[in-house]
């Protein structure tokens, strides 16, 4: 039998996995399953309607312009609009015949382009839906004057709380769904860095304050009173600003589903780089914790963190950010595009690496298959092999319980106090050390700590410092420690050494170069080990360089005594599924499988079967 410690570690893993990985019982979940889903934008700049290239690359979920581009400028004349809708239906019909399962239509959540001519093509019937002209839909400064767009040029930011703007956005939702789309991707659901002080935002801020979000604050009733309240209570106003996109998405989702029962709603959750995890909440109201409450899944667009090795030997990876995203996304699927140096064209092996990294970390990759015509066939074929591999092996990616030797606490509420997320740095160190860990935020604090207290002699929780607990959490932590639980604070000079001492019998020990990553997951009859090689360098937008690794040695702790076989599956080369020789050793009541992977190019999945 397993010892108390080992046995209950697996009980804890199951509980934690249920918290973060098994909340997908809703419409669209099957299409969004890891491996099954292949996400791709089919437009970029002068490239449009690139469904053929996306499908050739293995994508089956397209993010389409459709009529969304017309929405920026107030829509064209009726005849042109109808022709565009007909064209969109035909285009999407052909795409779905070739294998596209979902088409997600683009709608901008805030931008008005060329305000002076925005309503020039509106019919009296269309215009009658609105109580005010478009010039009154804009976000406003503290004096009630229109705020200039942070994009400059002809852009002006509409307010997501303005009821007439919401009516207009619903028109765009209807047009996109009726043109053949299965859901909506809202771009730029942002609040101006100064905040919006229009009368609608102020009324909602007053309601927000009266509902207990600003305890002890006297709330006036006039717009001017509420503007003064917002200015005198910046913290509360920041909190309120981060509910604007959430509430907008909730209303749009409800409306979309009145038209199409299973319509999916998501948005650009931004996160252009990991270091804006907190600051984007403070500056633009991009609060993923709030928005994900009302989205069907979470999309982020990173501009720099394409996994790779730089010319100077430094490593770039997105795995730590995936961990943080899962902690705040309420169990919703996470989809990410990661590119290098703002270059939307990614060479095939680098994209394959990004797809493997995402899958290993419980997420899906979103690509930009917008390539010059002379590069399309070669690049698409290279990417397709990874997409097909993940699709064939989707049963290994879903219904898994990720190993958690360490639980890292993310007090997401800290965004109110700082632009810098200290936990991101800790997560990066844990990833680089191939320690198996999970991240949980304050939403799951009680559940995770209680499970840890009752399920293991020495569970390990890492927190950035002792100062992050609130009173309720502090009381739970004290009980946790009295039950033998270990808390390690990352602001202590010796915290890393202390953690190493506590991690007895880790889930995996890897003998490989520092650029190899390993993640361990479990299903009922097997342990699944993801390996991927970050030593892939960008040469150009179209070329990359892979440095394979020989003889990667692993010792993997498994939750069963007898091992039938170890399989190595990979899309590298021609793609293989081969049995590897292995040894089983015991250490106390724990069993470990020792295996050597002869060659790791980009990524390999090991199946250790009971």
PDB file of N, CA, C and O in Angstrom, residues 269-275 277 288 299-308 315-325 334-339 354 357-358 361 363-365 431 517 532 534:
ATOM      1  N   UNK A 269      -8.432  39.357 -24.542  1.00  0.00           N
ATOM      2  CA  UNK A 269      -8.071  39.651 -23.153  1.00  0.00           C
ATOM      3  C   UNK A 269      -6.694  40.300 -23.041  1.00  0.00           C
ATOM      4  O   UNK A 269      -6.149  40.439 -21.952  1.00  0.00           O
ATOM      5  N   UNK A 270      -6.131  40.626 -24.204  1.00  0.00           N
ATOM      6  CA  UNK A 270      -4.859  41.333 -24.314  1.00  0.00           C
ATOM      7  C   UNK A 270      -3.721  40.512 -23.707  1.00  0.00           C
ATOM      8  O   UNK A 270      -3.434  39.439 -24.169  1.00  0.00           O
ATOM      9  N   UNK A 271      -3.065  40.989 -22.657  1.00  0.00           N
ATOM     10  CA  UNK A 271      -1.870  40.388 -22.063  1.00  0.00           C
ATOM     11  C   UNK A 271      -0.768  40.318 -23.116  1.00  0.00           C
ATOM     12  O   UNK A 271      -0.212  39.255 -23.402  1.00  0.00           O
ATOM     13  N   UNK A 272      -0.444  41.470 -23.692  1.00  0.00           N
ATOM     14  CA  UNK A 272       0.548  41.531 -24.759  1.00  0.00           C
ATOM     15  C   UNK A 272       1.925  41.056 -24.332  1.00  0.00           C
ATOM     16  O   UNK A 272       2.750  40.706 -25.166  1.00  0.00           O
ATOM     17  N   UNK A 273       2.178  41.044 -23.027  1.00  0.00           N
ATOM     18  CA  UNK A 273       3.396  40.460 -22.486  1.00  0.00           C
ATOM     19  C   UNK A 273       3.106  40.060 -21.045  1.00  0.00           C
ATOM     20  O   UNK A 273       2.238  40.648 -20.390  1.00  0.00           O
ATOM     21  N   UNK A 274       3.815  39.061 -20.515  1.00  0.00           N
ATOM     22  CA  UNK A 274       3.524  38.601 -19.152  1.00  0.00           C
ATOM     23  C   UNK A 274       3.662  39.690 -18.096  1.00  0.00           C
ATOM     24  O   UNK A 274       2.990  39.627 -17.057  1.00  0.00           O
ATOM     25  N   UNK A 275       4.514  40.685 -18.337  1.00  0.00           N
ATOM     26  CA  UNK A 275       4.747  41.683 -17.301  1.00  0.00           C
ATOM     27  C   UNK A 275       3.606  42.688 -17.147  1.00  0.00           C
ATOM     28  O   UNK A 275       3.675  43.568 -16.291  1.00  0.00           O
ATOM     29  N   UNK A 277       0.483  41.599 -16.520  1.00  0.00           N
ATOM     30  CA  UNK A 277      -0.559  40.774 -15.910  1.00  0.00           C
ATOM     31  C   UNK A 277      -1.417  41.590 -14.945  1.00  0.00           C
ATOM     32  O   UNK A 277      -2.652  41.458 -14.928  1.00  0.00           O
ATOM     33  N   UNK A 288      -8.731  39.942 -16.581  1.00  0.00           N
ATOM     34  CA  UNK A 288      -9.103  38.618 -17.071  1.00  0.00           C
ATOM     35  C   UNK A 288      -9.938  37.867 -16.034  1.00  0.00           C
ATOM     36  O   UNK A 288     -10.859  37.118 -16.386  1.00  0.00           O
ATOM     37  N   UNK A 299      -9.168  34.244 -24.549  1.00  0.00           N
ATOM     38  CA  UNK A 299      -8.165  34.414 -25.601  1.00  0.00           C
ATOM     39  C   UNK A 299      -7.206  35.530 -25.200  1.00  0.00           C
ATOM     40  O   UNK A 299      -7.643  36.622 -24.820  1.00  0.00           O
ATOM     41  N   UNK A 300      -5.895  35.252 -25.266  1.00  0.00           N
ATOM     42  CA  UNK A 300      -4.893  36.289 -25.021  1.00  0.00           C
ATOM     43  C   UNK A 300      -3.978  36.392 -26.239  1.00  0.00           C
ATOM     44  O   UNK A 300      -3.760  35.413 -26.950  1.00  0.00           O
ATOM     45  N   UNK A 301      -3.449  37.575 -26.456  1.00  0.00           N
ATOM     46  CA  UNK A 301      -2.587  37.845 -27.612  1.00  0.00           C
ATOM     47  C   UNK A 301      -1.245  38.389 -27.140  1.00  0.00           C
ATOM     48  O   UNK A 301      -1.088  39.585 -26.922  1.00  0.00           O
ATOM     49  N   UNK A 302      -0.291  37.493 -26.970  1.00  0.00           N
ATOM     50  CA  UNK A 302       1.051  37.873 -26.534  1.00  0.00           C
ATOM     51  C   UNK A 302       1.897  38.256 -27.753  1.00  0.00           C
ATOM     52  O   UNK A 302       1.848  37.588 -28.792  1.00  0.00           O
ATOM     53  N   UNK A 303       2.695  39.296 -27.612  1.00  0.00           N
ATOM     54  CA  UNK A 303       3.465  39.828 -28.738  1.00  0.00           C
ATOM     55  C   UNK A 303       4.951  39.486 -28.679  1.00  0.00           C
ATOM     56  O   UNK A 303       5.705  39.888 -29.564  1.00  0.00           O
ATOM     57  N   UNK A 304       5.391  38.759 -27.664  1.00  0.00           N
ATOM     58  CA  UNK A 304       6.838  38.568 -27.508  1.00  0.00           C
ATOM     59  C   UNK A 304       7.266  37.211 -26.978  1.00  0.00           C
ATOM     60  O   UNK A 304       8.439  36.860 -27.064  1.00  0.00           O
ATOM     61  N   UNK A 305       6.349  36.419 -26.423  1.00  0.00           N
ATOM     62  CA  UNK A 305       6.744  35.248 -25.635  1.00  0.00           C
ATOM     63  C   UNK A 305       6.668  33.930 -26.391  1.00  0.00           C
ATOM     64  O   UNK A 305       6.465  32.869 -25.797  1.00  0.00           O
ATOM     65  N   UNK A 306       6.810  33.973 -27.713  1.00  0.00           N
ATOM     66  CA  UNK A 306       6.945  32.746 -28.484  1.00  0.00           C
ATOM     67  C   UNK A 306       8.044  31.881 -27.858  1.00  0.00           C
ATOM     68  O   UNK A 306       9.177  32.344 -27.692  1.00  0.00           O
ATOM     69  N   UNK A 307       7.741  30.634 -27.456  1.00  0.00           N
ATOM     70  CA  UNK A 307       8.794  29.826 -26.814  1.00  0.00           C
ATOM     71  C   UNK A 307       9.947  29.586 -27.786  1.00  0.00           C
ATOM     72  O   UNK A 307       9.747  29.178 -28.934  1.00  0.00           O
ATOM     73  N   UNK A 308      11.170  29.827 -27.301  1.00  0.00           N
ATOM     74  CA  UNK A 308      12.338  29.710 -28.179  1.00  0.00           C
ATOM     75  C   UNK A 308      13.595  29.994 -27.365  1.00  0.00           C
ATOM     76  O   UNK A 308      13.531  30.463 -26.222  1.00  0.00           O
ATOM     77  N   UNK A 315      16.370  31.906 -22.684  1.00  0.00           N
ATOM     78  CA  UNK A 315      15.168  31.160 -23.042  1.00  0.00           C
ATOM     79  C   UNK A 315      13.929  32.011 -22.848  1.00  0.00           C
ATOM     80  O   UNK A 315      13.828  32.784 -21.886  1.00  0.00           O
ATOM     81  N   UNK A 316      12.994  31.855 -23.768  1.00  0.00           N
ATOM     82  CA  UNK A 316      11.688  32.509 -23.667  1.00  0.00           C
ATOM     83  C   UNK A 316      10.636  31.412 -23.616  1.00  0.00           C
ATOM     84  O   UNK A 316      10.700  30.447 -24.388  1.00  0.00           O
ATOM     85  N   UNK A 317       9.690  31.534 -22.703  1.00  0.00           N
ATOM     86  CA  UNK A 317       8.625  30.536 -22.619  1.00  0.00           C
ATOM     87  C   UNK A 317       7.358  31.172 -22.059  1.00  0.00           C
ATOM     88  O   UNK A 317       7.403  32.213 -21.393  1.00  0.00           O
ATOM     89  N   UNK A 318       6.230  30.518 -22.340  1.00  0.00           N
ATOM     90  CA  UNK A 318       4.938  31.049 -21.898  1.00  0.00           C
ATOM     91  C   UNK A 318       4.314  30.189 -20.803  1.00  0.00           C
ATOM     92  O   UNK A 318       3.287  30.542 -20.250  1.00  0.00           O
ATOM     93  N   UNK A 319       4.950  29.072 -20.481  1.00  0.00           N
ATOM     94  CA  UNK A 319       4.381  28.141 -19.508  1.00  0.00           C
ATOM     95  C   UNK A 319       4.010  28.795 -18.168  1.00  0.00           C
ATOM     96  O   UNK A 319       2.923  28.529 -17.635  1.00  0.00           O
ATOM     97  N   UNK A 320       4.870  29.655 -17.586  1.00  0.00           N
ATOM     98  CA  UNK A 320       4.471  30.267 -16.315  1.00  0.00           C
ATOM     99  C   UNK A 320       3.182  31.070 -16.427  1.00  0.00           C
ATOM    100  O   UNK A 320       2.359  31.064 -15.504  1.00  0.00           O
ATOM    101  N   UNK A 321       3.001  31.734 -17.569  1.00  0.00           N
ATOM    102  CA  UNK A 321       1.802  32.557 -17.751  1.00  0.00           C
ATOM    103  C   UNK A 321       0.566  31.684 -17.933  1.00  0.00           C
ATOM    104  O   UNK A 321      -0.526  32.039 -17.464  1.00  0.00           O
ATOM    105  N   UNK A 322       0.720  30.559 -18.615  1.00  0.00           N
ATOM    106  CA  UNK A 322      -0.414  29.629 -18.699  1.00  0.00           C
ATOM    107  C   UNK A 322      -0.884  29.233 -17.305  1.00  0.00           C
ATOM    108  O   UNK A 322      -2.093  29.149 -17.039  1.00  0.00           O
ATOM    109  N   UNK A 323       0.057  28.974 -16.404  1.00  0.00           N
ATOM    110  CA  UNK A 323      -0.306  28.578 -15.036  1.00  0.00           C
ATOM    111  C   UNK A 323      -1.125  29.680 -14.354  1.00  0.00           C
ATOM    112  O   UNK A 323      -2.145  29.410 -13.711  1.00  0.00           O
ATOM    113  N   UNK A 324      -0.678  30.923 -14.506  1.00  0.00           N
ATOM    114  CA  UNK A 324      -1.383  32.034 -13.881  1.00  0.00           C
ATOM    115  C   UNK A 324      -2.761  32.235 -14.508  1.00  0.00           C
ATOM    116  O   UNK A 324      -3.744  32.516 -13.813  1.00  0.00           O
ATOM    117  N   UNK A 325      -2.834  32.084 -15.820  1.00  0.00           N
ATOM    118  CA  UNK A 325      -4.115  32.265 -16.499  1.00  0.00           C
ATOM    119  C   UNK A 325      -5.147  31.241 -16.035  1.00  0.00           C
ATOM    120  O   UNK A 325      -6.316  31.578 -15.810  1.00  0.00           O
ATOM    121  N   UNK A 334      -8.389  28.100 -22.063  1.00  0.00           N
ATOM    122  CA  UNK A 334      -7.450  29.184 -22.343  1.00  0.00           C
ATOM    123  C   UNK A 334      -6.860  28.978 -23.735  1.00  0.00           C
ATOM    124  O   UNK A 334      -6.415  27.884 -24.074  1.00  0.00           O
ATOM    125  N   UNK A 335      -6.870  30.037 -24.526  1.00  0.00           N
ATOM    126  CA  UNK A 335      -6.335  30.015 -25.890  1.00  0.00           C
ATOM    127  C   UNK A 335      -5.358  31.177 -26.001  1.00  0.00           C
ATOM    128  O   UNK A 335      -5.696  32.310 -25.633  1.00  0.00           O
ATOM    129  N   UNK A 336      -4.159  30.911 -26.516  1.00  0.00           N
ATOM    130  CA  UNK A 336      -3.150  31.972 -26.575  1.00  0.00           C
ATOM    131  C   UNK A 336      -2.427  31.972 -27.907  1.00  0.00           C
ATOM    132  O   UNK A 336      -2.106  30.909 -28.454  1.00  0.00           O
ATOM    133  N   UNK A 337      -2.177  33.159 -28.415  1.00  0.00           N
ATOM    134  CA  UNK A 337      -1.237  33.332 -29.507  1.00  0.00           C
ATOM    135  C   UNK A 337       0.021  33.948 -28.903  1.00  0.00           C
ATOM    136  O   UNK A 337      -0.049  34.924 -28.167  1.00  0.00           O
ATOM    137  N   UNK A 338       1.167  33.324 -29.182  1.00  0.00           N
ATOM    138  CA  UNK A 338       2.438  33.878 -28.724  1.00  0.00           C
ATOM    139  C   UNK A 338       3.327  34.052 -29.949  1.00  0.00           C
ATOM    140  O   UNK A 338       3.559  33.090 -30.687  1.00  0.00           O
ATOM    141  N   UNK A 339       3.793  35.256 -30.185  1.00  0.00           N
ATOM    142  CA  UNK A 339       4.656  35.518 -31.326  1.00  0.00           C
ATOM    143  C   UNK A 339       5.985  36.087 -30.843  1.00  0.00           C
ATOM    144  O   UNK A 339       6.135  36.412 -29.659  1.00  0.00           O
ATOM    145  N   UNK A 354       5.293  26.005 -29.982  1.00  0.00           N
ATOM    146  CA  UNK A 354       4.281  26.759 -29.244  1.00  0.00           C
ATOM    147  C   UNK A 354       3.014  25.932 -29.045  1.00  0.00           C
ATOM    148  O   UNK A 354       2.375  25.986 -27.979  1.00  0.00           O
ATOM    149  N   UNK A 357       3.850  23.369 -26.322  1.00  0.00           N
ATOM    150  CA  UNK A 357       3.907  24.015 -25.010  1.00  0.00           C
ATOM    151  C   UNK A 357       2.507  24.286 -24.490  1.00  0.00           C
ATOM    152  O   UNK A 357       2.196  24.033 -23.312  1.00  0.00           O
ATOM    153  N   UNK A 358       1.635  24.802 -25.363  1.00  0.00           N
ATOM    154  CA  UNK A 358       0.259  25.090 -24.947  1.00  0.00           C
ATOM    155  C   UNK A 358      -0.446  23.817 -24.506  1.00  0.00           C
ATOM    156  O   UNK A 358      -1.075  23.772 -23.436  1.00  0.00           O
ATOM    157  N   UNK A 361       0.477  22.473 -21.201  1.00  0.00           N
ATOM    158  CA  UNK A 361       0.025  23.334 -20.110  1.00  0.00           C
ATOM    159  C   UNK A 361      -1.484  23.556 -20.120  1.00  0.00           C
ATOM    160  O   UNK A 361      -1.986  24.544 -19.575  1.00  0.00           O
ATOM    161  N   UNK A 363      -3.683  24.223 -22.536  1.00  0.00           N
ATOM    162  CA  UNK A 363      -4.219  25.337 -23.312  1.00  0.00           C
ATOM    163  C   UNK A 363      -4.160  25.006 -24.800  1.00  0.00           C
ATOM    164  O   UNK A 363      -3.553  24.015 -25.212  1.00  0.00           O
ATOM    165  N   UNK A 364      -4.797  25.846 -25.597  1.00  0.00           N
ATOM    166  CA  UNK A 364      -4.754  25.712 -27.054  1.00  0.00           C
ATOM    167  C   UNK A 364      -4.011  26.893 -27.648  1.00  0.00           C
ATOM    168  O   UNK A 364      -4.067  28.004 -27.115  1.00  0.00           O
ATOM    169  N   UNK A 365      -3.349  26.636 -28.773  1.00  0.00           N
ATOM    170  CA  UNK A 365      -2.585  27.692 -29.439  1.00  0.00           C
ATOM    171  C   UNK A 365      -3.425  28.331 -30.539  1.00  0.00           C
ATOM    172  O   UNK A 365      -4.200  27.661 -31.226  1.00  0.00           O
ATOM    173  N   UNK A 431       9.064  26.731 -13.192  1.00  0.00           N
ATOM    174  CA  UNK A 431       9.053  26.135 -14.531  1.00  0.00           C
ATOM    175  C   UNK A 431      10.471  25.792 -14.984  1.00  0.00           C
ATOM    176  O   UNK A 431      10.719  24.696 -15.509  1.00  0.00           O
ATOM    177  N   UNK A 517      11.854  20.992 -21.055  1.00  0.00           N
ATOM    178  CA  UNK A 517      10.774  21.108 -20.080  1.00  0.00           C
ATOM    179  C   UNK A 517      10.019  19.786 -19.989  1.00  0.00           C
ATOM    180  O   UNK A 517       9.846  19.076 -20.982  1.00  0.00           O
ATOM    181  N   UNK A 532       9.298  18.889 -23.999  1.00  0.00           N
ATOM    182  CA  UNK A 532       9.519  19.740 -25.165  1.00  0.00           C
ATOM    183  C   UNK A 532      10.837  20.491 -25.015  1.00  0.00           C
ATOM    184  O   UNK A 532      11.327  20.725 -23.915  1.00  0.00           O
ATOM    185  N   UNK A 534      13.086  23.712 -25.785  1.00  0.00           N
ATOM    186  CA  UNK A 534      13.069  25.151 -26.062  1.00  0.00           C
ATOM    187  C   UNK A 534      14.245  25.612 -26.924  1.00  0.00           C
ATOM    188  O   UNK A 534      14.299  26.784 -27.315  1.00  0.00           O
TER     189      UNK A 534
END
